[in-house]
Amino acid sequence: MTSAHLGDGPPAVERHAGSYDPQTGPHDPHGDPFLRTRFAVPAPPDTFLRRERLAGHLDGALRTPLTMVNGSAGAGKTLLVADWVAGHPELPVAWLTTDTDGQGAGMFWAYLLQALRTSGVPLPENIASPADANRVGDALPARLAAHLGGLDRPVVLVLDEFDRVTAPEIAAQLDFLLRHSAPGLRLVLVTRTEPLLPLHRYRAAGELTEIRDAELAFTPVEAARLMEAHGLRLSPAAVRGVVERTRGWAAGLRLCALAAEEAPDPELCLKEFEADRSAVADFLLAEVLKRQDDGTQELLLRVSVLDRFGPRLANAVTGRADAEAVLARLHRGNAFVQHVGHGVYRLHPLFAEILRAHLRMRRPGLEPELHRRAAVCLRTAGALPAALGHGAAADDWEFTATALVDDLALGQFFTGPRADILDALFTRMGPRGGDGPAPELVRAAARLSRGDVAGGAARLRRARERLRDSDGPADMTDTAAVRMSCALLDALVARLSGAPGHAEDAVREAEALRNLLPAELLDRHPEFFALLLDHLGSARLWAGDFAGARAALSRAVATGPGAPATALPREDALARLALLDVLHGWPGRAERTARAALAETERSGIARPASSGVERLVLAAVAVEREDLGQARALLDTAGESHPALRDPVLEAGHALVAARLHLARGEPGAAWKAVEPGVPADAVSPWARGETAL
């Protein structure tokens, strides 16, 4: 063994470790008594839960030279190993809780030798304790390896809190000891960080047993048993909730359980548990945050406003340029920074909650600015949904609304799964949240999506006025996106008002602006023109332009086939094509097209109140023709459940006329007249609706 393994410099003087002070016993290299608590195996609490899956995995320590239990603070590493040791009383086990942060190799090896002696492992006279706290001579590890290698059965050496050992020479010395003492030593490292030993070599040789943070996390079943140990019998939903919030973190679960024990309603207590005002906060602040340098603490506080983040976003929020290296180090150190793949990180939920509270206390007023920085970075990266969320969190509604409109995404208020999300997000905007054209367009879209035609039209007029009044140079693409969004809402207002001429004007305006926008932007939002064509097709249908309606509706069906964002306009367009077939007197064809619309609804998962309902109206009309009056009545009742933005004069007139036909088939002419007599309010008269009503 060379000094490259054991550190440079001459061998240190060694002394016999068995020299005792009559009062205090053996001494460390400084002449102080050894601290006996560092050799004690921790006793698990009464509520400790033995997890057989982990204990069974830890049995691998009996077969491999090296075992590593690597997890975050409070993950249950130490208690797991202590319980495993207690379950194997036949093993010679030496336990050492390391505490050599800032100390030298001599102190480490002096304590290691004393741990072996304390556990009953006899050491020969030629293995002397280091006299120098900072250095160890070559002879000590070599002699110890030779001695352990000759034992009849292996010694298990547990080094707890090994992350405190930061000296590379100590890692090299341990590696030497482990390689040259086989099969007489089984080394178990309990650590928060990756040790400096060459783990890749042990892995490749099949000589490493590993238990990591993910495996240490409690499963819902284990969490339920832990809660029962605390006298808490919780519903499966409550257990899942606390596991999701703590991510199975052992200390978090125990601290939550202790809090719930004292509560009159344990489930409510766990649901409303405030991490920043509990022992969890004290634990994480002391064990994780305050162990970092000032710069890293500041980074953690600032990224706490982010759900998931890569180095670029972290740099944007923190103003740093080295976030990538810092995040990788924190992840390796199990500092509650989790790598979720592809260079993306997230904070443990409880840690993030506590950091945000700490951020507000340390840096009052900074949180909105951090959200604003995140929003700008995410918008530049093309991550619109996340950008909108951070813009709203910053209370910067001008930015948030502009980001939505400039991305040509206003149509998402009317299609797909994001409609409810956008509605909830912009409900917080209020009447004073931004006064440019984009916020007014968002307010108009929100009102129209709820069927408020008058309110939506008024906001749309204000948006046009703001656009005309805006001063200063504007990006041509952004201006085109705003004007196209105006055209989309104009077409919808025209459709809902029964004003086909205005719908034609709106579509012409949008088509003229189309070439001013990047093709990539248009391709990203196929729902925009699917909606526009559906509005145009329905407006033409109301006007009695059946050929023009069929052309526009067929184009809507063909726009973005299979895309979730276009599912609703495609379903509605198919349903109105089926209505055209009914008006032409083609019931068989109408039924097939209506069922295709229903299949579109089912395939895309559109909830029935969000669909158009026209297809059920068509099927009801076909059922009346076939004198299946009961089926017709049932279909007619459900046809009224439609998306508010699709309740246009076509739907209203169609519903009244099919209801009238059903009453006539039942011999109820008075009821039939009552169904159609009020008429349908619209800006223009529909010739087919007027003719059918007269009949």
XYZ file of C-alpha atoms in Angstrom:
695
model
C 0.000 0.000 0.000
C 1.422 3.414 -0.986
C 0.939 6.919 0.315
C -1.375 7.521 -2.620
C -3.882 5.387 -0.768
C -3.274 6.664 2.740
C -2.301 10.298 2.339
C 1.014 12.025 1.834
C 3.685 12.588 4.462
C 5.658 10.360 6.832
C 3.924 7.730 8.942
C 2.505 9.109 12.162
C 3.710 7.891 15.494
C 1.335 5.277 16.920
C 0.651 4.317 20.486
C -0.994 1.374 22.128
C -4.692 1.933 22.406
C -5.042 -0.031 25.555
C -3.410 2.504 27.877
C -6.065 3.573 30.359
C -6.581 6.477 32.686
C -7.897 4.890 35.904
C -10.823 7.307 35.933
C -11.775 7.744 32.276
C -10.496 4.724 30.335
C -8.947 4.878 26.830
C -8.305 8.209 25.124
C -8.517 9.607 21.590
C -5.485 11.230 19.895
C -6.220 14.532 21.665
C -6.033 12.793 25.023
C -9.793 13.070 25.604
C -11.942 10.095 26.608
C -13.800 8.379 23.782
C -17.468 9.364 23.634
C -19.294 6.120 24.335
C -22.530 7.363 22.733
C -20.856 7.111 19.335
C -20.559 3.330 19.730
C -24.156 2.794 20.846
C -26.681 1.215 18.486
C -29.716 3.572 18.488
C -32.855 2.143 20.081
C -35.950 2.352 17.839
C -38.984 4.127 19.391
C -42.052 2.211 20.522
C -43.893 3.227 17.362
C -41.132 1.992 15.055
C -42.475 -0.064 12.170
C -40.341 -2.962 10.994
C -40.603 -3.169 7.213
C -39.790 -6.676 6.073
C -39.104 -5.683 2.475
C -36.252 -3.425 3.617
C -34.966 -5.825 6.272
C -34.871 -8.571 3.662
C -32.978 -6.343 1.262
C -30.535 -5.409 4.016
C -29.727 -9.094 4.519
C -27.623 -8.623 1.411
C -25.064 -7.062 3.764
C -24.204 -10.589 4.879
C -23.213 -11.537 1.322
C -21.525 -8.405 -0.083
C -18.442 -6.639 1.278
C -20.066 -3.208 0.992
C -23.599 -2.056 1.789
C -24.828 1.504 1.371
C -28.053 2.916 2.821
C -28.270 6.319 1.152
C -31.193 8.625 1.848
C -32.262 12.087 2.898
C -32.417 13.397 6.443
C -35.216 11.682 8.340
C -35.647 8.928 5.735
C -35.316 6.238 8.421
C -31.846 5.012 7.447
C -30.329 4.728 10.905
C -33.368 3.094 12.534
C -33.615 0.626 9.657
C -30.024 -0.532 10.133
C -30.326 -0.489 13.941
C -33.431 -2.683 13.764
C -31.676 -5.024 11.341
C -28.704 -5.308 13.722
C -31.084 -6.079 16.606
C -32.611 -8.849 14.495
C -29.192 -10.556 14.123
C -27.844 -10.947 17.672
C -25.488 -13.685 16.480
C -23.439 -11.216 14.424
C -20.365 -9.412 15.738
C -21.394 -5.820 14.994
C -19.302 -2.703 15.571
C -21.259 0.548 15.398
C -19.694 3.973 14.953
C -21.588 7.219 14.501
C -19.024 9.262 12.629
C -18.330 12.847 13.574
C -15.148 13.728 11.726
C -16.354 16.773 9.828
C -13.270 19.003 9.851
C -11.185 16.387 11.690
C -8.378 14.264 10.360
C -7.811 10.636 9.503
C -6.130 9.880 12.824
C -9.249 10.710 14.828
C -11.430 8.666 12.465
C -9.277 5.547 12.737
C -8.892 5.891 16.493
C -12.675 5.827 16.884
C -13.045 2.990 14.368
C -10.592 0.822 16.298
C -12.326 1.628 19.569
C -15.699 0.711 17.997
C -14.289 -2.715 17.093
C -12.934 -3.228 20.616
C -16.207 -2.035 22.201
C -18.123 -4.617 20.164
C -15.860 -7.410 21.426
C -13.657 -7.820 18.358
C -10.156 -8.669 19.676
C -7.337 -6.712 18.056
C -3.699 -7.776 18.187
C -0.953 -5.828 19.938
C 0.595 -4.629 16.653
C -2.468 -2.523 15.808
C -1.935 0.678 17.722
C -4.165 3.748 17.906
C -3.002 6.859 15.985
C -1.197 9.444 18.051
C -1.782 12.222 15.486
C -5.415 13.267 15.033
C -4.730 14.385 11.456
C -2.763 11.515 9.937
C -2.488 7.737 9.849
C 0.559 5.715 8.899
C 0.454 3.054 6.223
C 0.828 0.242 8.708
C -2.467 0.635 10.557
C -4.958 -0.143 7.757
C -2.670 -2.850 6.388
C -2.353 -4.616 9.763
C -6.080 -4.268 10.448
C -6.935 -5.734 7.013
C -4.609 -8.682 7.585
C -6.141 -9.336 11.002
C -9.788 -9.108 9.879
C -9.088 -11.277 6.835
C -8.008 -14.102 9.127
C -11.127 -14.164 11.347
C -13.400 -17.213 11.340
C -16.520 -15.144 10.643
C -16.887 -11.639 9.268
C -17.317 -8.556 11.394
C -20.108 -6.143 10.484
C -18.904 -2.547 10.769
C -21.650 0.094 10.599
C -20.532 3.672 9.954
C -23.567 5.873 10.605
C -23.785 9.467 9.321
C -20.912 8.692 6.960
C -21.736 11.833 4.957
C -19.821 13.710 7.659
C -16.616 12.027 6.438
C -15.404 14.316 3.667
C -11.665 13.609 3.554
C -10.673 11.727 0.361
C -7.776 9.989 2.133
C -10.163 8.360 4.609
C -12.284 7.003 1.742
C -9.144 5.644 0.053
C -8.043 3.997 3.312
C -11.463 2.396 3.822
C -11.430 1.119 0.243
C -8.019 -0.450 0.867
C -9.220 -2.010 4.124
C -12.329 -3.437 2.484
C -10.502 -4.929 -0.504
C -7.762 -6.523 1.592
C -9.787 -7.811 4.559
C -12.138 -10.071 2.565
C -13.995 -12.062 3.660
C -13.545 -10.847 7.225
C -15.306 -7.458 6.966
C -18.816 -6.376 5.993
C -18.934 -2.576 5.804
C -22.323 -0.830 6.087
C -22.365 2.889 5.273
C -25.390 4.951 6.390
C -25.195 8.245 4.556
C -27.064 11.196 3.071
C -24.589 11.590 0.227
C -22.750 9.411 -2.248
C -19.502 8.301 -0.546
C -16.163 8.818 -2.260
C -15.516 5.084 -2.526
C -15.332 3.645 -6.077
C -18.906 2.341 -6.008
C -18.910 1.551 -9.734
C -16.285 -1.120 -9.187
C -18.245 -2.767 -6.379
C -21.423 -2.645 -8.466
C -19.735 -4.213 -11.479
C -18.394 -7.031 -9.318
C -21.760 -7.639 -7.626
C -20.214 -6.699 -4.274
C -22.543 -3.838 -3.326
C -25.951 -3.903 -1.619
C -27.791 -0.571 -2.058
C -30.882 0.882 -0.448
C -31.704 4.385 -1.629
C -34.176 7.157 -0.893
C -36.922 5.886 -3.200
C -36.909 2.471 -1.540
C -36.874 4.002 1.947
C -40.144 5.840 1.232
C -43.201 4.403 2.963
C -45.852 2.781 0.812
C -49.523 3.558 1.589
C -49.874 0.155 3.266
C -46.815 0.783 5.445
C -47.998 4.308 6.233
C -51.374 2.952 7.370
C -49.609 0.519 9.712
C -47.426 3.336 11.047
C -50.503 5.462 11.752
C -52.083 2.499 13.558
C -48.950 2.250 15.711
C -49.707 5.846 16.745
C -53.297 4.890 17.559
C -54.706 6.419 14.363
C -57.120 4.510 12.165
C -57.471 6.520 8.990
C -59.457 6.025 5.816
C -57.492 4.816 2.773
C -58.059 8.226 1.145
C -56.554 10.039 4.152
C -53.542 7.722 4.157
C -53.001 8.240 0.433
C -53.233 11.989 0.955
C -50.581 12.118 3.674
C -48.291 9.765 1.723
C -48.633 11.918 -1.382
C -47.904 15.076 0.568
C -44.870 13.627 2.384
C -43.807 11.415 -0.562
C -43.487 8.624 1.971
C -40.797 10.476 3.951
C -40.451 8.672 7.274
C -39.818 11.695 9.509
C -42.641 13.628 7.855
C -45.089 10.792 8.417
C -44.082 10.416 12.068
C -44.315 14.154 12.754
C -47.715 14.291 11.047
C -48.857 11.327 13.134
C -47.685 12.991 16.369
C -49.630 16.127 15.463
C -52.759 14.122 14.586
C -52.593 12.177 17.854
C -53.460 15.355 19.754
C -56.233 16.491 17.393
C -59.963 15.860 17.931
C -60.323 15.066 14.204
C -57.074 13.362 13.047
C -58.079 13.201 9.365
C -58.931 16.903 9.255
C -55.697 17.679 11.085
C -53.646 15.795 8.483
C -55.546 17.427 5.623
C -54.936 20.935 6.990
C -51.457 20.221 8.372
C -49.301 23.353 7.992
C -45.739 22.213 7.519
C -44.263 25.667 8.064
C -45.720 25.871 11.589
C -44.709 22.471 12.876
C -41.832 20.292 13.989
C -41.373 19.368 10.330
C -40.222 22.929 9.658
C -37.787 22.869 12.561
C -36.374 19.552 11.372
C -35.909 20.521 7.729
C -34.552 23.987 8.468
C -31.970 22.599 10.896
C -31.064 19.380 9.095
C -31.230 20.488 5.468
C -31.379 24.237 4.801
C -28.942 25.471 7.452
C -26.362 22.859 6.483
C -25.963 24.627 3.127
C -23.817 27.671 2.405
C -25.521 31.067 2.107
C -25.628 31.031 -1.692
C -27.205 27.578 -1.825
C -29.746 28.562 0.814
C -30.729 31.549 -1.313
C -31.091 29.325 -4.399
C -33.342 26.898 -2.511
C -35.524 29.715 -1.210
C -35.986 31.159 -4.689
C -36.673 27.914 -6.572
C -39.304 27.029 -3.969
C -41.821 28.983 -6.067
C -41.355 26.461 -8.912
C -43.067 23.090 -9.250
C -40.485 21.541 -11.572
C -37.414 23.225 -12.932
C -34.308 22.677 -14.977
C -31.052 24.603 -14.647
C -32.151 27.261 -17.165
C -35.313 28.106 -15.235
C -33.466 27.995 -11.910
C -30.852 30.406 -13.270
C -33.575 32.745 -14.523
C -35.278 32.842 -11.129
C -32.120 33.104 -9.032
C -30.001 35.306 -11.295
C -27.192 32.727 -11.164
C -25.333 30.968 -13.947
C -24.283 27.801 -12.091
C -27.595 26.299 -10.996
C -26.939 23.062 -12.888
C -23.939 22.128 -10.731
C -25.635 23.223 -7.508
C -28.818 21.253 -8.214
C -26.835 18.140 -9.123
C -24.887 18.432 -5.864
C -28.036 18.898 -3.792
C -29.612 15.872 -5.465
C -26.561 13.717 -4.804
C -26.589 14.935 -1.225
C -30.243 13.919 -0.719
C -31.034 17.502 0.248
C -34.716 17.046 -0.682
C -33.999 18.058 -4.280
C -35.274 15.216 -6.438
C -34.184 14.561 -10.021
C -37.193 13.455 -12.077
C -35.292 12.830 -15.304
C -34.073 14.745 -18.362
C -32.364 17.382 -16.253
C -35.582 18.342 -14.438
C -35.737 18.700 -10.640
C -38.393 19.254 -8.006
C -38.346 19.952 -4.285
C -39.940 17.628 -1.778
C -43.455 19.084 -1.239
C -43.042 19.670 2.506
C -39.598 21.179 2.023
C -40.947 23.486 -0.701
C -43.829 24.557 1.542
C -41.439 25.438 4.359
C -39.020 27.214 2.033
C -41.820 29.384 0.634
C -42.842 30.408 4.140
C -39.201 31.141 4.946
C -38.857 33.133 1.688
C -41.787 35.366 2.631
C -40.221 35.974 6.021
C -36.663 36.584 4.799
C -37.469 38.371 1.517
C -40.907 39.993 1.851
C -42.314 41.083 -1.488
C -39.847 39.060 -3.582
C -42.173 36.151 -4.408
C -44.192 37.918 -7.163
C -40.970 38.992 -8.880
C -39.703 35.394 -8.856
C -42.960 34.208 -10.419
C -42.649 36.969 -13.047
C -39.107 35.870 -13.943
C -40.267 32.269 -14.199
C -43.198 33.258 -16.401
C -40.960 35.144 -18.846
C -38.463 32.276 -19.041
C -41.166 29.657 -19.557
C -42.949 31.701 -22.206
C -39.683 32.079 -24.122
C -39.189 28.312 -23.878
C -42.679 27.673 -25.283
C -44.072 26.223 -22.043
C -47.329 28.207 -22.170
C -49.403 26.469 -19.433
C -46.620 26.851 -16.855
C -45.955 30.438 -17.976
C -49.625 31.316 -17.471
C -49.618 29.832 -13.981
C -46.583 31.851 -12.895
C -47.879 35.008 -14.557
C -51.102 34.670 -12.586
C -49.148 33.963 -9.384
C -47.233 37.210 -10.009
C -50.593 38.986 -10.389
C -49.316 40.258 -13.754
C -52.494 39.883 -15.778
C -51.347 42.005 -18.706
C -48.463 39.585 -19.269
C -50.581 36.493 -18.652
C -53.425 37.459 -20.966
C -50.998 38.649 -23.645
C -49.097 35.357 -23.481
C -52.329 33.431 -24.075
C -53.526 35.634 -26.944
C -50.150 35.972 -28.672
C -49.827 32.187 -28.631
C -53.164 32.020 -30.504
C -54.487 29.885 -27.629
C -57.682 31.817 -26.831
C -59.728 29.029 -28.401
C -58.763 26.772 -25.490
C -61.526 28.475 -23.513
C -63.954 26.482 -25.690
C -62.184 23.166 -26.301
C -60.344 20.396 -24.569
C -59.366 19.724 -20.970
C -57.786 23.148 -20.386
C -61.057 25.069 -20.655
C -61.887 24.716 -16.952
C -58.271 25.432 -15.971
C -58.199 28.674 -17.960
C -61.581 29.741 -16.657
C -60.472 29.192 -13.049
C -57.125 30.906 -13.678
C -58.530 34.073 -15.237
C -61.458 34.310 -12.838
C -58.842 35.691 -10.432
C -57.991 38.486 -12.896
C -60.944 40.665 -11.984
C -62.136 43.764 -13.853
C -58.946 45.765 -13.166
C -56.374 43.132 -14.019
C -54.807 44.737 -17.080
C -56.394 47.182 -19.505
C -54.829 46.249 -22.849
C -56.600 44.428 -25.681
C -55.448 40.981 -24.525
C -57.058 41.111 -21.045
C -60.292 42.380 -22.624
C -60.215 39.508 -25.132
C -59.754 37.033 -22.284
C -62.699 38.552 -20.414
C -64.788 38.331 -23.593
C -63.835 34.680 -24.153
C -64.645 33.798 -20.550
C -68.122 35.334 -20.819
C -68.871 33.745 -24.179
C -67.736 30.343 -22.904
C -70.497 30.642 -20.283
C -73.104 31.684 -22.863
C -73.129 35.392 -21.934
C -73.394 36.783 -25.469
C -74.141 40.390 -24.509
C -71.329 40.563 -21.941
C -68.864 38.864 -24.274
C -69.742 41.162 -27.176
C -69.280 44.240 -24.987
C -65.820 43.095 -23.854
C -64.939 42.260 -27.463
C -65.810 45.818 -28.537
C -63.569 47.166 -25.774
C -60.725 44.921 -26.977
C -61.085 46.342 -30.511
C -61.025 49.868 -29.058
C -57.920 49.131 -26.980
C -56.240 47.698 -30.078
C -56.978 50.862 -32.073
C -55.852 53.107 -29.226
C -52.591 51.296 -28.469
C -49.554 53.500 -29.125
C -45.965 52.641 -29.988
C -44.433 50.033 -32.283
C -45.857 46.542 -31.986
C -44.590 43.216 -33.227
C -46.507 42.356 -36.404
C -46.964 38.744 -35.306
C -48.370 39.756 -31.916
C -50.747 42.276 -33.521
C -51.926 39.647 -36.027
C -52.538 37.184 -33.201
C -54.643 39.759 -31.329
C -56.666 40.627 -34.435
C -57.176 36.964 -35.310
C -58.387 36.310 -31.766
C -60.836 39.200 -32.214
C -62.032 37.570 -35.445
C -62.536 34.215 -33.732
C -64.715 35.757 -31.031
C -66.541 37.896 -33.620
C -67.437 34.717 -35.501
C -68.717 33.132 -32.295
C -70.810 36.190 -31.387
C -72.252 36.209 -34.937
C -73.102 32.524 -34.691
C -74.777 32.869 -31.281
C -76.660 35.971 -32.462
C -77.817 34.441 -35.732
C -75.927 36.996 -37.849
C -74.413 34.981 -40.736
C -73.100 38.064 -42.586
C -70.970 39.067 -39.622
C -69.625 35.524 -39.363
C -68.526 35.664 -43.007
C -66.740 38.986 -42.356
C -64.932 37.580 -39.328
C -63.697 34.513 -41.182
C -62.472 36.638 -44.097
C -60.520 38.800 -41.656
C -58.914 35.754 -40.031
C -57.996 34.232 -43.392
C -56.373 37.517 -44.480
C -54.247 37.582 -41.321
C -53.252 33.940 -41.517
C -50.103 34.525 -43.603
C -48.774 36.996 -41.047
C -48.337 34.255 -38.444
C -45.657 31.534 -38.337
C -46.817 28.162 -39.663
C -45.477 26.531 -36.478
C -47.810 28.669 -34.353
C -50.830 27.744 -36.500
C -49.879 24.060 -36.415
C -49.625 24.189 -32.628
C -53.235 25.336 -32.328
C -55.399 23.427 -34.829
C -58.411 24.176 -32.620
C -58.362 27.822 -33.763
C -59.482 27.178 -37.354
C -61.554 24.159 -36.349
C -63.618 26.484 -34.162
C -63.698 29.219 -36.791
C -64.979 26.840 -39.497
C -67.536 25.311 -37.130
C -68.876 28.800 -36.303
C -69.037 29.674 -40.003
C -70.737 26.393 -40.905
C -73.440 26.798 -38.283
C -74.032 30.452 -39.251
C -74.444 29.423 -42.894
C -76.780 26.614 -41.865
C -78.964 29.170 -40.061
C -78.957 31.331 -43.207
C -80.146 28.391 -45.301
C -76.901 28.168 -47.287
C -76.799 24.390 -47.029
C -74.027 23.883 -49.609
C -71.814 26.526 -47.970
C -72.579 25.100 -44.526
C -71.640 21.572 -45.618
C -68.338 22.841 -47.086
C -67.328 24.728 -43.921
C -68.444 21.968 -41.532
C -66.637 19.279 -43.558
C -63.433 21.349 -43.372
C -63.897 21.674 -39.599
C -64.203 17.882 -39.278
C -60.969 17.448 -41.258
C -59.008 19.988 -39.147
C -56.620 18.438 -36.615
C -57.999 14.887 -36.852
C -57.403 12.987 -33.622
C -56.094 16.034 -31.740
C -57.782 16.379 -28.309
C -57.961 20.162 -28.747
C -60.171 19.845 -31.852
C -62.467 17.113 -30.500
C -65.335 19.441 -29.544
C -65.532 21.449 -32.821
C -65.164 18.213 -34.826
C -67.986 16.597 -32.838
C -70.222 19.641 -33.248
C -69.469 19.925 -36.973
C -70.335 16.248 -37.513
C -73.579 16.699 -35.568
C -74.600 19.681 -37.734
C -73.760 17.755 -40.893
C -76.188 15.130 -39.587
C -78.793 17.880 -39.078
C -78.302 18.922 -42.712
C -79.048 15.323 -43.696
C -82.310 15.455 -41.706
C -83.295 18.698 -43.396
C -82.612 17.077 -46.765
C -84.859 14.136 -45.806
C -82.084 11.545 -45.522
C -82.774 9.873 -42.121
C -80.495 6.863 -42.645
C -77.508 9.001 -43.546
C -78.363 11.423 -40.733
C -78.340 8.595 -38.200
C -74.918 7.338 -39.344
C -73.392 10.804 -39.173
C -74.950 11.498 -35.766
C -73.547 8.240 -34.400
C -70.135 9.202 -35.778
C -70.437 12.427 -33.762
C -71.340 10.435 -30.651
C -68.322 8.183 -31.240
C -66.134 11.293 -31.433
C -67.513 12.400 -28.080
C -66.867 9.030 -26.465
C -63.409 8.605 -28.008
C -62.190 12.003 -26.846
C -63.797 11.776 -23.407
C -65.893 14.917 -23.791
C -68.381 15.142 -20.950
C -71.962 15.334 -22.203
C -72.729 18.842 -20.905
C -69.607 20.022 -22.777
C -70.654 18.558 -26.126
C -73.064 20.180 -28.588
C -76.071 17.867 -28.092
C -77.082 18.288 -31.757
C -76.390 14.636 -32.554
C -78.972 13.560 -29.963
C -81.391 16.016 -31.479
C -80.862 14.396 -34.888
C -81.321 10.898 -33.471
C -84.522 12.076 -31.779
C -85.823 13.364 -35.145
C -85.002 10.012 -36.777
C -86.781 8.187 -33.944
C -89.902 10.331 -34.525
C -89.821 9.404 -38.234
C -89.712 5.730 -37.210
C -92.485 6.262 -34.634
C -90.211 5.214 -31.759
C -91.659 7.973 -29.597
C -90.288 6.836 -26.238
C -86.735 6.786 -27.577
C -87.343 10.159 -29.223
C -88.469 11.693 -25.932
C -85.411 10.355 -24.052
C -82.998 11.640 -26.712
C -84.722 15.016 -26.862
C -84.384 15.467 -23.100
C -80.618 14.879 -23.199
C -80.123 17.051 -26.294
C -80.636 20.141 -24.145
C -77.419 19.392 -22.221
C -74.914 21.230 -24.371
C -71.900 23.514 -24.123
C -73.112 27.098 -23.449
C -71.033 28.444 -26.354
C -72.803 26.074 -28.772
C -76.398 26.994 -27.868
C -76.964 28.956 -31.042
C -80.232 29.563 -32.978
C -79.672 26.367 -35.027
C -79.733 24.254 -31.880
C -82.642 26.164 -30.330
C -84.785 26.006 -33.499
C -83.909 22.367 -34.091
C -84.892 21.453 -30.553
C -88.236 23.292 -30.824
C -89.056 21.705 -34.190
C -88.233 18.134 -33.148
C -90.278 18.640 -29.973
C -93.191 19.881 -32.116
C -92.947 16.857 -34.426
C -92.968 14.560 -31.416
C -96.124 16.234 -30.078
C -97.795 15.951 -33.484
C -96.934 12.261 -33.644
C -98.630 11.884 -30.279
C -101.703 13.728 -31.482
C -100.980 16.880 -29.464
C -101.252 19.779 -31.971
C -101.691 22.380 -29.222
C -98.474 21.332 -27.535
C -96.733 21.258 -30.914
C -97.750 24.869 -31.613
C -96.681 25.890 -28.109
C -93.211 24.405 -28.740
C -92.569 26.526 -31.845
C -94.767 29.563 -31.312
C -92.218 31.703 -29.329
C -89.719 31.490 -32.186
C -85.966 31.825 -31.834
C -84.499 35.318 -31.358
C -81.837 36.034 -33.984
C -80.494 38.965 -35.994
C -81.445 37.292 -39.268
C -84.439 35.119 -40.180
C -83.699 31.505 -41.074
C -85.711 30.392 -44.114
C -85.735 26.702 -43.212
C -86.615 27.387 -39.566
C -89.471 29.664 -40.695
C -90.681 27.091 -43.223
C -90.565 24.185 -40.781
C -92.377 26.289 -38.173
C -95.122 27.141 -40.659
C -95.571 23.456 -41.505
